[in-house]
Coordinates of C-alpha atoms in Angstrom, one line a residue:
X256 CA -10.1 13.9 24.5
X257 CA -12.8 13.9 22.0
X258 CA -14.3 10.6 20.5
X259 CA -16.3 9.2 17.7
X260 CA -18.4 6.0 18.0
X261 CA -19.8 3.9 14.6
X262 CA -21.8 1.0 14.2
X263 CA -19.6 -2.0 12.6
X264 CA -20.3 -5.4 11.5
X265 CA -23.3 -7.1 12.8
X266 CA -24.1 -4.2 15.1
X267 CA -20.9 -3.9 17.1
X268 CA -20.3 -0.4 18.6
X269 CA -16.8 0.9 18.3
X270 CA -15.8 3.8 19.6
X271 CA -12.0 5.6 18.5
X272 CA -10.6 8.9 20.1
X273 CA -10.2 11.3 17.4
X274 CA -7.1 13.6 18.7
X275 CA -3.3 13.3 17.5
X276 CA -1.7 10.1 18.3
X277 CA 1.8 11.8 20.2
X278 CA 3.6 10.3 23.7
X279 CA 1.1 7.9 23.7
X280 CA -1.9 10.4 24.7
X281 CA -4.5 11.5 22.6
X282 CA -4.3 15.2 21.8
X283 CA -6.1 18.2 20.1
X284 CA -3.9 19.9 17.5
X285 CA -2.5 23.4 18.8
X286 CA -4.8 25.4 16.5
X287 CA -7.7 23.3 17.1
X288 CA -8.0 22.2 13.8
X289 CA -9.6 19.3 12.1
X290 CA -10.6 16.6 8.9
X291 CA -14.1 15.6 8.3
X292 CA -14.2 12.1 7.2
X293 CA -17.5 11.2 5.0
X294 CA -18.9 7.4 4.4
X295 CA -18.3 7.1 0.8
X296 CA -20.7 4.2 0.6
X297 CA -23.9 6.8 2.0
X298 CA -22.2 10.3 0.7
X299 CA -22.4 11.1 4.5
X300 CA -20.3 12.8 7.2
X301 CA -18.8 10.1 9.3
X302 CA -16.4 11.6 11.8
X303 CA -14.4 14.7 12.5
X304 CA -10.6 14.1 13.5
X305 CA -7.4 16.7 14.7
X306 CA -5.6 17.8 11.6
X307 CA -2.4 18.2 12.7
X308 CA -0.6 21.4 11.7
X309 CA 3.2 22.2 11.5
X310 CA 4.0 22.6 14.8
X311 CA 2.0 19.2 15.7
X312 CA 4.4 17.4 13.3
X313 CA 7.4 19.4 15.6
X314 CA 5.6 18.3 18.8
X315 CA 5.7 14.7 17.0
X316 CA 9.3 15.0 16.2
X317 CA 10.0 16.2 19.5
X318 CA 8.5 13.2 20.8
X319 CA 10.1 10.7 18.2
X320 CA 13.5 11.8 19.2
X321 CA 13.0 11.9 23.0
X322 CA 12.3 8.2 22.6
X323 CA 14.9 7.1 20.1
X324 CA 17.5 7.8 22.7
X325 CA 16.7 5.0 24.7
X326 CA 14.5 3.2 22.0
X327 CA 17.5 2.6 20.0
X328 CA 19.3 0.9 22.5
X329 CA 16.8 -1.3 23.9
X330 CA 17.5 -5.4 23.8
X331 CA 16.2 -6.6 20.5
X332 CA 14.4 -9.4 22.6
X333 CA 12.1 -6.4 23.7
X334 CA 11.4 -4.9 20.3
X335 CA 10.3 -8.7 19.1
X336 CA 8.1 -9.2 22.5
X337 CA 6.3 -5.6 21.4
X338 CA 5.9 -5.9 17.8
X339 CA 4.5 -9.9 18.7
X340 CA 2.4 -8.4 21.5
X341 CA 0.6 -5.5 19.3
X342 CA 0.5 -8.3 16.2
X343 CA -2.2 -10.8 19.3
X344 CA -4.0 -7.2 19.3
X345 CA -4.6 -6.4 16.0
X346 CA -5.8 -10.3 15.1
X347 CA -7.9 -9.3 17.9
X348 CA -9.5 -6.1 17.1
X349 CA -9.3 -7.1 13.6
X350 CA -13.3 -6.5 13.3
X351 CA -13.1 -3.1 14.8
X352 CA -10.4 -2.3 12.4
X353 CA -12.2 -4.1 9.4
X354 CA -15.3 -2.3 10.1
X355 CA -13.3 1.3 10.1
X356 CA -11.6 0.4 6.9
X357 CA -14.7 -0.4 5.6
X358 CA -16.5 2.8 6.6
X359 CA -14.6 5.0 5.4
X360 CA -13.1 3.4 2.1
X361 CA -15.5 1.5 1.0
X362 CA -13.5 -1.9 1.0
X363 CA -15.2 -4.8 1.9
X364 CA -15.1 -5.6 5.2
X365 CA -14.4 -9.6 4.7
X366 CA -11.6 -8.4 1.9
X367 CA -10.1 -5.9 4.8
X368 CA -10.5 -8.6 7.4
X369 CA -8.6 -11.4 5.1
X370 CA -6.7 -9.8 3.8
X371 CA -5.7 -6.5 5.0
X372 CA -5.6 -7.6 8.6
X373 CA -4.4 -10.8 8.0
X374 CA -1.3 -9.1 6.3
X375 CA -0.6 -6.7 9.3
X376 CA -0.3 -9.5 11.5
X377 CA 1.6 -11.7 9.3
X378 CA 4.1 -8.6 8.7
X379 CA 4.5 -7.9 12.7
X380 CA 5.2 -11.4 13.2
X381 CA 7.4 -12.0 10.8
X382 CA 9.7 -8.6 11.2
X383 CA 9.4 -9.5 14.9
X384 CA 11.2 -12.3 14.2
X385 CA 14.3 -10.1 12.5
X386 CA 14.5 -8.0 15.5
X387 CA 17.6 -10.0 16.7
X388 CA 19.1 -10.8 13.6
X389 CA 20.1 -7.9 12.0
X390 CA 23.6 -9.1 11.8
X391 CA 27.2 -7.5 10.5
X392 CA 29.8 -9.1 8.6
X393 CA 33.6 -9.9 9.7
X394 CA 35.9 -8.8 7.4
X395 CA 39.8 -9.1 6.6
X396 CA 41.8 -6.3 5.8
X397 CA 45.4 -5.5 5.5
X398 CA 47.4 -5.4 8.8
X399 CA 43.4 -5.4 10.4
X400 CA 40.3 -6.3 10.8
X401 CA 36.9 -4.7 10.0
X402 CA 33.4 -5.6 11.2
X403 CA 30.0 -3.8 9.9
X404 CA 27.2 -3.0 12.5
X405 CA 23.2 -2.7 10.9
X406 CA 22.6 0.3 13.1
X407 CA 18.9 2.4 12.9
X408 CA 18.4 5.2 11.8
X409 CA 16.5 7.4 13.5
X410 CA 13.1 9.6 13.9
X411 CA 11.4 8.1 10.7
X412 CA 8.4 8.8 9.1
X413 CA 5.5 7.3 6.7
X414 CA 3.0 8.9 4.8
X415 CA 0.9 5.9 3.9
X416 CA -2.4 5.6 0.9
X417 CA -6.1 5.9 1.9
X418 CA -6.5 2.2 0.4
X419 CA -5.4 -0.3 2.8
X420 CA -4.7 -0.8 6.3
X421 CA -1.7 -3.3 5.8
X422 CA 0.5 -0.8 4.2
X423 CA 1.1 0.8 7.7
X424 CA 2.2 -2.4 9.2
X425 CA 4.3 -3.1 6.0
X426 CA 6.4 0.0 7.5
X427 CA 5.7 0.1 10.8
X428 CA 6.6 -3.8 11.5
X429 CA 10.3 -3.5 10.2
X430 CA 11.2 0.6 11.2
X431 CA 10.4 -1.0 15.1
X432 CA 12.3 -4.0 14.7
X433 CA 15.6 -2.2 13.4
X434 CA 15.2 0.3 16.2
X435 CA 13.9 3.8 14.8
X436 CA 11.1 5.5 16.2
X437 CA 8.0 6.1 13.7
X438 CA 5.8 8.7 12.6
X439 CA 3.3 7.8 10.8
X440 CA 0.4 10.2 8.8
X441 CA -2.4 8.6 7.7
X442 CA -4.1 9.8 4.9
X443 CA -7.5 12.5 5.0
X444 CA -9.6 10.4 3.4
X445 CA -9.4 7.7 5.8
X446 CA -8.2 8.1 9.3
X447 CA -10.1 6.3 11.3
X448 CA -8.6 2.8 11.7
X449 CA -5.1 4.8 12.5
X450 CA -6.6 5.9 15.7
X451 CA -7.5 2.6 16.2
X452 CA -4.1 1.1 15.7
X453 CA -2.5 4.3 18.2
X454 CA -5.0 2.4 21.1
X455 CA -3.8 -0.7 20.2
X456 CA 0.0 0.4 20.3
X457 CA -0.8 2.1 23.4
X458 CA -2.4 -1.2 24.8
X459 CA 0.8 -3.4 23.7
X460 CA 3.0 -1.6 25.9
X461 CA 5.3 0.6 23.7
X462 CA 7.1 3.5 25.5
X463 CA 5.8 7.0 24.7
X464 CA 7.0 8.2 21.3
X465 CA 8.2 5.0 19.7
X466 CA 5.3 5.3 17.6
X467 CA 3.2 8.6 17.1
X468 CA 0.5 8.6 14.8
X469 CA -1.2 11.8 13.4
X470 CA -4.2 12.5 10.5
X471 CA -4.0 15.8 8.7
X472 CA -3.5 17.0 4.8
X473 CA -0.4 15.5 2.7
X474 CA 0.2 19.7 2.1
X475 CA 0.0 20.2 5.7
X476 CA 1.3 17.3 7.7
X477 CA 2.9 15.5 5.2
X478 CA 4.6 18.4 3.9
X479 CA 6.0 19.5 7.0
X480 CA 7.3 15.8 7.6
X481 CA 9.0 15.6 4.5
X482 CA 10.6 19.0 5.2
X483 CA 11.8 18.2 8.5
X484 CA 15.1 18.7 9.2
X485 CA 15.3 15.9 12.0
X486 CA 13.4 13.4 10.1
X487 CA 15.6 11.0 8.8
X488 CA 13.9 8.9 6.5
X489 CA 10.7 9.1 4.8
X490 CA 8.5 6.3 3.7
X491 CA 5.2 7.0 1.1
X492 CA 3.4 5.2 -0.6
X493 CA 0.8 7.2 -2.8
X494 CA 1.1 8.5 -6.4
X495 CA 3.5 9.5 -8.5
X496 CA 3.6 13.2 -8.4
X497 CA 3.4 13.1 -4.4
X498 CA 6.3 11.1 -4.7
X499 CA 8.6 13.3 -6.8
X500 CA 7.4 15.9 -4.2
X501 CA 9.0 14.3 -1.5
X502 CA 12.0 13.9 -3.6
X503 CA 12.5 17.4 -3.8
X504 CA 11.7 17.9 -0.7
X505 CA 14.6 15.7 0.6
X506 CA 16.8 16.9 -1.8
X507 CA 16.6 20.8 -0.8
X508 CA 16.3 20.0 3.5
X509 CA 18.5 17.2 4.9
X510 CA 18.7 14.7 2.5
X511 CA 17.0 12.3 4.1
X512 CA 16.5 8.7 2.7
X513 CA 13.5 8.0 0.7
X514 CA 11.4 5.1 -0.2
X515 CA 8.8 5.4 -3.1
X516 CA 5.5 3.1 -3.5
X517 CA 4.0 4.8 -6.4
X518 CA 1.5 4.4 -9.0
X519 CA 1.1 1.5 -11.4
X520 CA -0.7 0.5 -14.5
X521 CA -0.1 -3.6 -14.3
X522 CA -0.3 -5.8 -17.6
X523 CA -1.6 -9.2 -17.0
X524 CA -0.7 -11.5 -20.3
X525 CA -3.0 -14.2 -21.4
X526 CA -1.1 -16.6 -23.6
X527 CA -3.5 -19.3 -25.7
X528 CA -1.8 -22.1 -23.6
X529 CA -2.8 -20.6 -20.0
X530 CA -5.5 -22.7 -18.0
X531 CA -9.3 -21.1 -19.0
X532 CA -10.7 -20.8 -15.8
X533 CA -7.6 -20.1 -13.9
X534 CA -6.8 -17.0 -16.3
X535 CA -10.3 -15.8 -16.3
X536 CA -10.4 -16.1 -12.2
X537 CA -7.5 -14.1 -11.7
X538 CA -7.6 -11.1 -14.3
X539 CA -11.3 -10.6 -13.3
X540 CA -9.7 -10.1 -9.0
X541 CA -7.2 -8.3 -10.5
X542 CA -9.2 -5.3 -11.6
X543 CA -12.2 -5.9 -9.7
X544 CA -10.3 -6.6 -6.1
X545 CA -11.1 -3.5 -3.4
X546 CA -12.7 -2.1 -6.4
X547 CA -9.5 -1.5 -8.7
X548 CA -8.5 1.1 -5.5
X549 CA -4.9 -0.8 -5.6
X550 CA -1.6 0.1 -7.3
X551 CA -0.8 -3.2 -8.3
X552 CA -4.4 -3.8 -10.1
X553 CA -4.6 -5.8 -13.5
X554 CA -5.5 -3.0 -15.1
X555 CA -4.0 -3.7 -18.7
X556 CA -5.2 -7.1 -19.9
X557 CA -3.4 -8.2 -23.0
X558 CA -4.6 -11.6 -24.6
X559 CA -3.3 -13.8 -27.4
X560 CA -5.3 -13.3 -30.8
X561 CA -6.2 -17.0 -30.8
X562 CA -8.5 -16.8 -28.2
X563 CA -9.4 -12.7 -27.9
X564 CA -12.7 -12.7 -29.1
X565 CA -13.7 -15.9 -26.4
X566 CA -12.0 -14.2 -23.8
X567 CA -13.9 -10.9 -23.7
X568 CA -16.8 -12.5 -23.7
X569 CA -16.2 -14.8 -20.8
X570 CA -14.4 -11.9 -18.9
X571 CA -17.3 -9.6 -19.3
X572 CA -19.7 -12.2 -18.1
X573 CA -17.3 -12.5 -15.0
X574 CA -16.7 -9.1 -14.5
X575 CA -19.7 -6.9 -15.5
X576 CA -22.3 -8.6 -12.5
X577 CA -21.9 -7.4 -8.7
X578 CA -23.9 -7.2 -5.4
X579 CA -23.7 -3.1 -4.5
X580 CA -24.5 -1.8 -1.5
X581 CA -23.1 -1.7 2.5
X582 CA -19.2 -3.3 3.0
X583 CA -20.3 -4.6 6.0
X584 CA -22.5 -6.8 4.9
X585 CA -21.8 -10.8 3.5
X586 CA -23.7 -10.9 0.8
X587 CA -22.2 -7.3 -0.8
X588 CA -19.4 -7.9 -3.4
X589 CA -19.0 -4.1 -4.3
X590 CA -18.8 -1.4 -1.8
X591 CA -18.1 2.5 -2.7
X592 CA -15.1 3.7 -4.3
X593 CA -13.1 6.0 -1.6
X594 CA -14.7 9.7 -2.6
X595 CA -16.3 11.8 -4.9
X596 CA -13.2 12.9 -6.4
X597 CA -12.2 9.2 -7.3
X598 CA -15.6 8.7 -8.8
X599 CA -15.7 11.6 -11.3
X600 CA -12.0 10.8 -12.3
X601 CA -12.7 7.2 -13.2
X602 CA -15.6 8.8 -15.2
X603 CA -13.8 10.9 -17.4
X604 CA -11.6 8.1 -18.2
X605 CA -15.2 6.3 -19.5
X606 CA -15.6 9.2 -21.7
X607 CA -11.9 9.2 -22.7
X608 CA -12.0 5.8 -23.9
X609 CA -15.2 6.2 -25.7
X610 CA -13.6 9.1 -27.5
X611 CA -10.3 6.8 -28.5
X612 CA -12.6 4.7 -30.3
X613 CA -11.9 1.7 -27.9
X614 CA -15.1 -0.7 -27.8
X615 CA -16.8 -0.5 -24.5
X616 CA -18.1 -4.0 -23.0
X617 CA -19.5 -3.1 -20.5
X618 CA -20.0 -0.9 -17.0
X619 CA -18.7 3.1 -17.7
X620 CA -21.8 4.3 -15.1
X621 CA -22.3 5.4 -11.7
X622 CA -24.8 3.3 -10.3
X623 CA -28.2 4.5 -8.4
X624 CA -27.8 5.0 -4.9
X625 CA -26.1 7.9 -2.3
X626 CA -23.2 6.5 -2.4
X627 CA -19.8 6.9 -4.9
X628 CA -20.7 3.6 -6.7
X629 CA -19.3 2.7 -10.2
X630 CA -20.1 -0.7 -12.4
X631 CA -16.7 -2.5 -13.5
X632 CA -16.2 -1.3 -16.9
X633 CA -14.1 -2.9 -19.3
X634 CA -13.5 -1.7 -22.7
X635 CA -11.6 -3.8 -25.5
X636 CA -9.7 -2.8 -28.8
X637 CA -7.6 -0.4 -26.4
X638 CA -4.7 1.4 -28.4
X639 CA -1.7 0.8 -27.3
X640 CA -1.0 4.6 -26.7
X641 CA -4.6 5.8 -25.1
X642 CA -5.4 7.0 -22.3
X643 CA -6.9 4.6 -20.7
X644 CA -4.0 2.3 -21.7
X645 CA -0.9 4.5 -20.7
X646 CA -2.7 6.1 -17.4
X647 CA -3.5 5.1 -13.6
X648 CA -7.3 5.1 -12.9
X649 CA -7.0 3.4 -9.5
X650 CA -11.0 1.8 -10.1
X651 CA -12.4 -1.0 -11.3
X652 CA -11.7 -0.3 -15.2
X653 CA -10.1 -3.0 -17.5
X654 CA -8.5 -2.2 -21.2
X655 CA -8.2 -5.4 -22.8
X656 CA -5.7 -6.0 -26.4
X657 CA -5.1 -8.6 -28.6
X658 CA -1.5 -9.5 -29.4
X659 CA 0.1 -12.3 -31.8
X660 CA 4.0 -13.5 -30.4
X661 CA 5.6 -13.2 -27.5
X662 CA 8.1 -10.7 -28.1
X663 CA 5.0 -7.9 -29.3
X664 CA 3.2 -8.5 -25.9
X665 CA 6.7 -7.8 -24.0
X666 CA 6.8 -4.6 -26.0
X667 CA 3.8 -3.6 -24.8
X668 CA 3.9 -4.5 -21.5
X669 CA 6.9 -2.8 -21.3
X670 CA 5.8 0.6 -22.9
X671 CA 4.7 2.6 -19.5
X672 CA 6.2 4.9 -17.7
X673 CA 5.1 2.2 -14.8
X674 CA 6.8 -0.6 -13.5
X675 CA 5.4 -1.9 -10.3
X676 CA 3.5 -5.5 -10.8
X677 CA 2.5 -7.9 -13.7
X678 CA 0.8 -11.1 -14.2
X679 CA 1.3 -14.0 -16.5
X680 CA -0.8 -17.1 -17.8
X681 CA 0.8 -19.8 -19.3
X682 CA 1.1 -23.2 -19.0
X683 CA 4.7 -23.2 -20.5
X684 CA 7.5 -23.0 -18.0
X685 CA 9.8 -21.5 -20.6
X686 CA 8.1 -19.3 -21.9
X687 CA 6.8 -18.0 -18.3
X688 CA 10.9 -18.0 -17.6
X689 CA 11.6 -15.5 -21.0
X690 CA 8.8 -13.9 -20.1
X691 CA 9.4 -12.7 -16.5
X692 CA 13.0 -11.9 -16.8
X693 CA 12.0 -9.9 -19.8
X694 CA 8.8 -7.5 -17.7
X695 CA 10.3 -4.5 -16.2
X696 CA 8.7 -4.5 -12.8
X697 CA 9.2 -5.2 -9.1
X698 CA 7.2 -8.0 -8.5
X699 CA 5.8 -10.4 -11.1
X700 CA 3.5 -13.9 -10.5
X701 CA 2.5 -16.5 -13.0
X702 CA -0.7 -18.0 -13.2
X703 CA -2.2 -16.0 -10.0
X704 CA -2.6 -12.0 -9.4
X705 CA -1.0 -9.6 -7.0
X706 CA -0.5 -12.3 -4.0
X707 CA 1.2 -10.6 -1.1
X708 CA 3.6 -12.3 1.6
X709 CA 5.4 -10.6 4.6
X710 CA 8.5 -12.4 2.8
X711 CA 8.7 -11.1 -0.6
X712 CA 9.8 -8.3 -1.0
X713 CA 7.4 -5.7 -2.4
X714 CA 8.0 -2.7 -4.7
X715 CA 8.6 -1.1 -8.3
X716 CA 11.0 0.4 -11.1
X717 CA 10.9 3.3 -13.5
X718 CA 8.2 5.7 -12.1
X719 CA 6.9 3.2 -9.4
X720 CA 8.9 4.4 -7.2
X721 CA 12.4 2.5 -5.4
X722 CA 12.8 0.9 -2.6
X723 CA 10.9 -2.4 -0.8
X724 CA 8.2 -3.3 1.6
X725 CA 8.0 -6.5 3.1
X726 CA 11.1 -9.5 3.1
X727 CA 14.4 -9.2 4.0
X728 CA 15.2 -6.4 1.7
X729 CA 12.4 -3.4 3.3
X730 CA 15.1 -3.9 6.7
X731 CA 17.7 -2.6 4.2
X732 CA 15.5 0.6 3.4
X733 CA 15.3 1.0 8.3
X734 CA 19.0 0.2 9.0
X735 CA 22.4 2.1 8.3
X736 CA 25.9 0.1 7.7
X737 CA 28.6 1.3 10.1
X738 CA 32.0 0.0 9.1
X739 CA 34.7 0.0 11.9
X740 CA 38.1 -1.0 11.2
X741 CA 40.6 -1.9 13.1
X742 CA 44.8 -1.7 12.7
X743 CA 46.4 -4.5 14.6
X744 CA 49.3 -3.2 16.1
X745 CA 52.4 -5.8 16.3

């Protein structure tokens, strides 16, 4: 099988196969047809990869059921000792990995290898740890007895984002240790560290079609997934309209279940009372972290009146400088964002938010180079009903507003169609109490931004999508009750 080989951090040579993923083997699709992959951070071809067609995703499927025979009847012990055994090989190919991510996304590598990496393993561990203790309950009935099993179930798949490695893991970790089998598409922008992880599954041991792994186009591959009639679950994270899509999609085939990661458009609040430096830290990550490329970003900023004018300033200041150039390297704080595409659309929303009227504080350019690099912009005064206030950009671009009282910034954060993460700053337990039972979305922190744990669960509301990754609830979204009941004859 065909191969690509890249330079990664501090020289090291990596070299990935670039055919499907399925049985374990490495394999042209059918037609013979491909992705090209470009380096976002040079505006340069990078590596070509199999695109896998319809009947790829039924040679897949094939596979994926083939294995779930036996698969979902194997001891629990052995689904821990695999998903424990591929988490030693990922913390140890995390460079490779972190180098990939960083080629093709434009992430930094030290963000990917922290973070993104560090999240992967921490998911397989932890979900490796569930694998035997997915539990039923006893139950008394009249004249009886009933018991529930937590049974899998079945050929799965997950269509997961060009932004972050960890999101596979987030699905792969707890589909494995309830007993499915897994296909997973990456997405066409970036490919590369999925063949990656196929070597490494390969490596840890897993039987042939547990987990099959295959790049193409979400209207190709992901379509036909999605369609499937013998896929029985389907996992995406991605953006909205993708995911009502799918929806459809379920609806008019089998009915499989669905789980939605979808877009966001976060508010972080900044009440008078929060800690300076502390607030400041965190809003500035929030929108500035893998370049804004995230669905959880801080990308509304609303701050108290008292202390508006003081804030922009500082957040500007903060925000505004950053070291450009290649991900690989330490000293780089910003790397590409993923494509051209991306770049133009965070554009437009520069010119949309001059046209609003909203005051712009700085950043709204590309920056000089080959690459797809834009400053951090931030612009201030942001109506509550523009654009740039109401809309995903996914990129480094802030819209800051004053408000006066608590219940007017709960208002606000409120009106979006979104509901996936929030932040808030304050040093008043109460009001950080009224406050986050009063934010419609799935995960909120205080005082911090967008920190992820395998143990918390992880997901949205309104038109973020349902469902969770991560913690004991994403097992919920892998497993099937079974009731059995029993009449006790006398």
């Amino acid at each position: 099988m065909a191969s690509a080989t890249f330079r990664g951090v501090e020289g090291r040579q990596i070299t990935i196969p670039t055919g499907l993923f399925i049985d374990n083997e490495f394999v042209p699709a059918l037609s013979g047809a491909t992705l090209d992959v470009e380096n976002p951070n040079t505006a340069t071809h990078l590596a070509t990869v199999s695109a896998a067609q319809k009947e790829d995703v039924d040679r897949a499927v094939d596979s994926s059921e083939k294995a779930f025979a036996t698969w979902k009847k194997s001891d629990p012990s052995t689904r821990r000792a695999f998903l424990n055994k591929l988490a030693d090989l990922v913390e140890e190919h995390g460079p490779e990995l972190s180098s990939l991510e960083a080629l093709e996304s434009g992430i930094l590598y030290k963000d990917s290898l922290g973070l993104h990496v560090g999240q992967s393993v921490e998911n397989l561990r932890y979900f490796a740890g569930w694998a035997d203790k997915l539990d039923g309950t006893t139950l008394l009935i009249p004249q009886g007895l009933a018991y529930t099993r937590r049974e899998p179930i079945g050929v799965c798949a997950a269509i997961v984002p060009w932004n972050s490695l960890m999101i596979l893991f987030w699905k792969l970790a707890p589909a494995i240790a309830a007993g499915n089998t897994l296909i997973i598409k990456t997405a066409e922008l970036t490919p590369l560290w999925g063949q990656k992880v196929g070597e490494l599954v390969k490596k840890a041991g897993f039987p042939p079609g547990v987990i099959n792994i295959i790049p193409g186009l979400g209207n190709v591959a992901g379509q036909a997934l999605t369609e499937h009639p013998r896929v029985r679950k389907i996992s995406f994270t991605g953006s909205t309209p993708t995911g009502r899509k799918i929806l459809q999609a379920a609806a008019r085939t089998n009915l499989k279940k669905v789980s939605l990661e979808l877009g966001g458009k976060g508010p972080s609040i900044v009440f008078d009372d929060a800690d300076w430096d502390n607030a400041l830290l965190w809003t500035t990550i929030g929108i500035t972290a893998s370049n804004g490329e995230i669905c959880i970003a801080g990308s509304r900023i609303y701050v108290q009146d008292t202390i508006y004018e003081k804030f922009l300033v500082e957040f500007s200041k903060r925000s505004r400088d950053a070291v450009q150039g290649d991900p690989l390297l330490a000293e780089t704080t910003k790397g590409a964002v993923a494509s051209k595409a991306q770049l133009d659309k965070i554009l437009s929303y520069v010119e949309k938010g001059k046209k609003s009227g909203a005051r712009l504080l700085n950043g709204g350019e590309r920056l000089p180079g080959d690459g797809y690099f834009v400053a951090n912009t931030a612009f201030a005064d942001v109506g509550q009903h523009d654009a740039i206030m109401q809309e995903e950009i996914f990129g480094p671009f802030a819209s800051i507003a004053p408000f006066s009282t608590e219940e007017e910034v709960i208002a606000k954060a409120n009106d979006s169609n979104y509901g996936l993460g929030s932040a808030v700053f304050t040093n008043n337990v109460s009001r950080a109490m009224r406050v986050t039972e009063a934010l419609e979305t799935g995960t909120i922190t205080v005082n911090c931004w967008g920190l992820v744990h395998a143990n918390t669960p992880f997901g949205g509301v309104k038109e973020s999508g349902f469902g969770r990754d991560m913690g004991l609830e994403a097992l919920e979204g892998w497993t099937s009750t079974k009731t059995v009941k029993y009449n006790i004859l006398k």
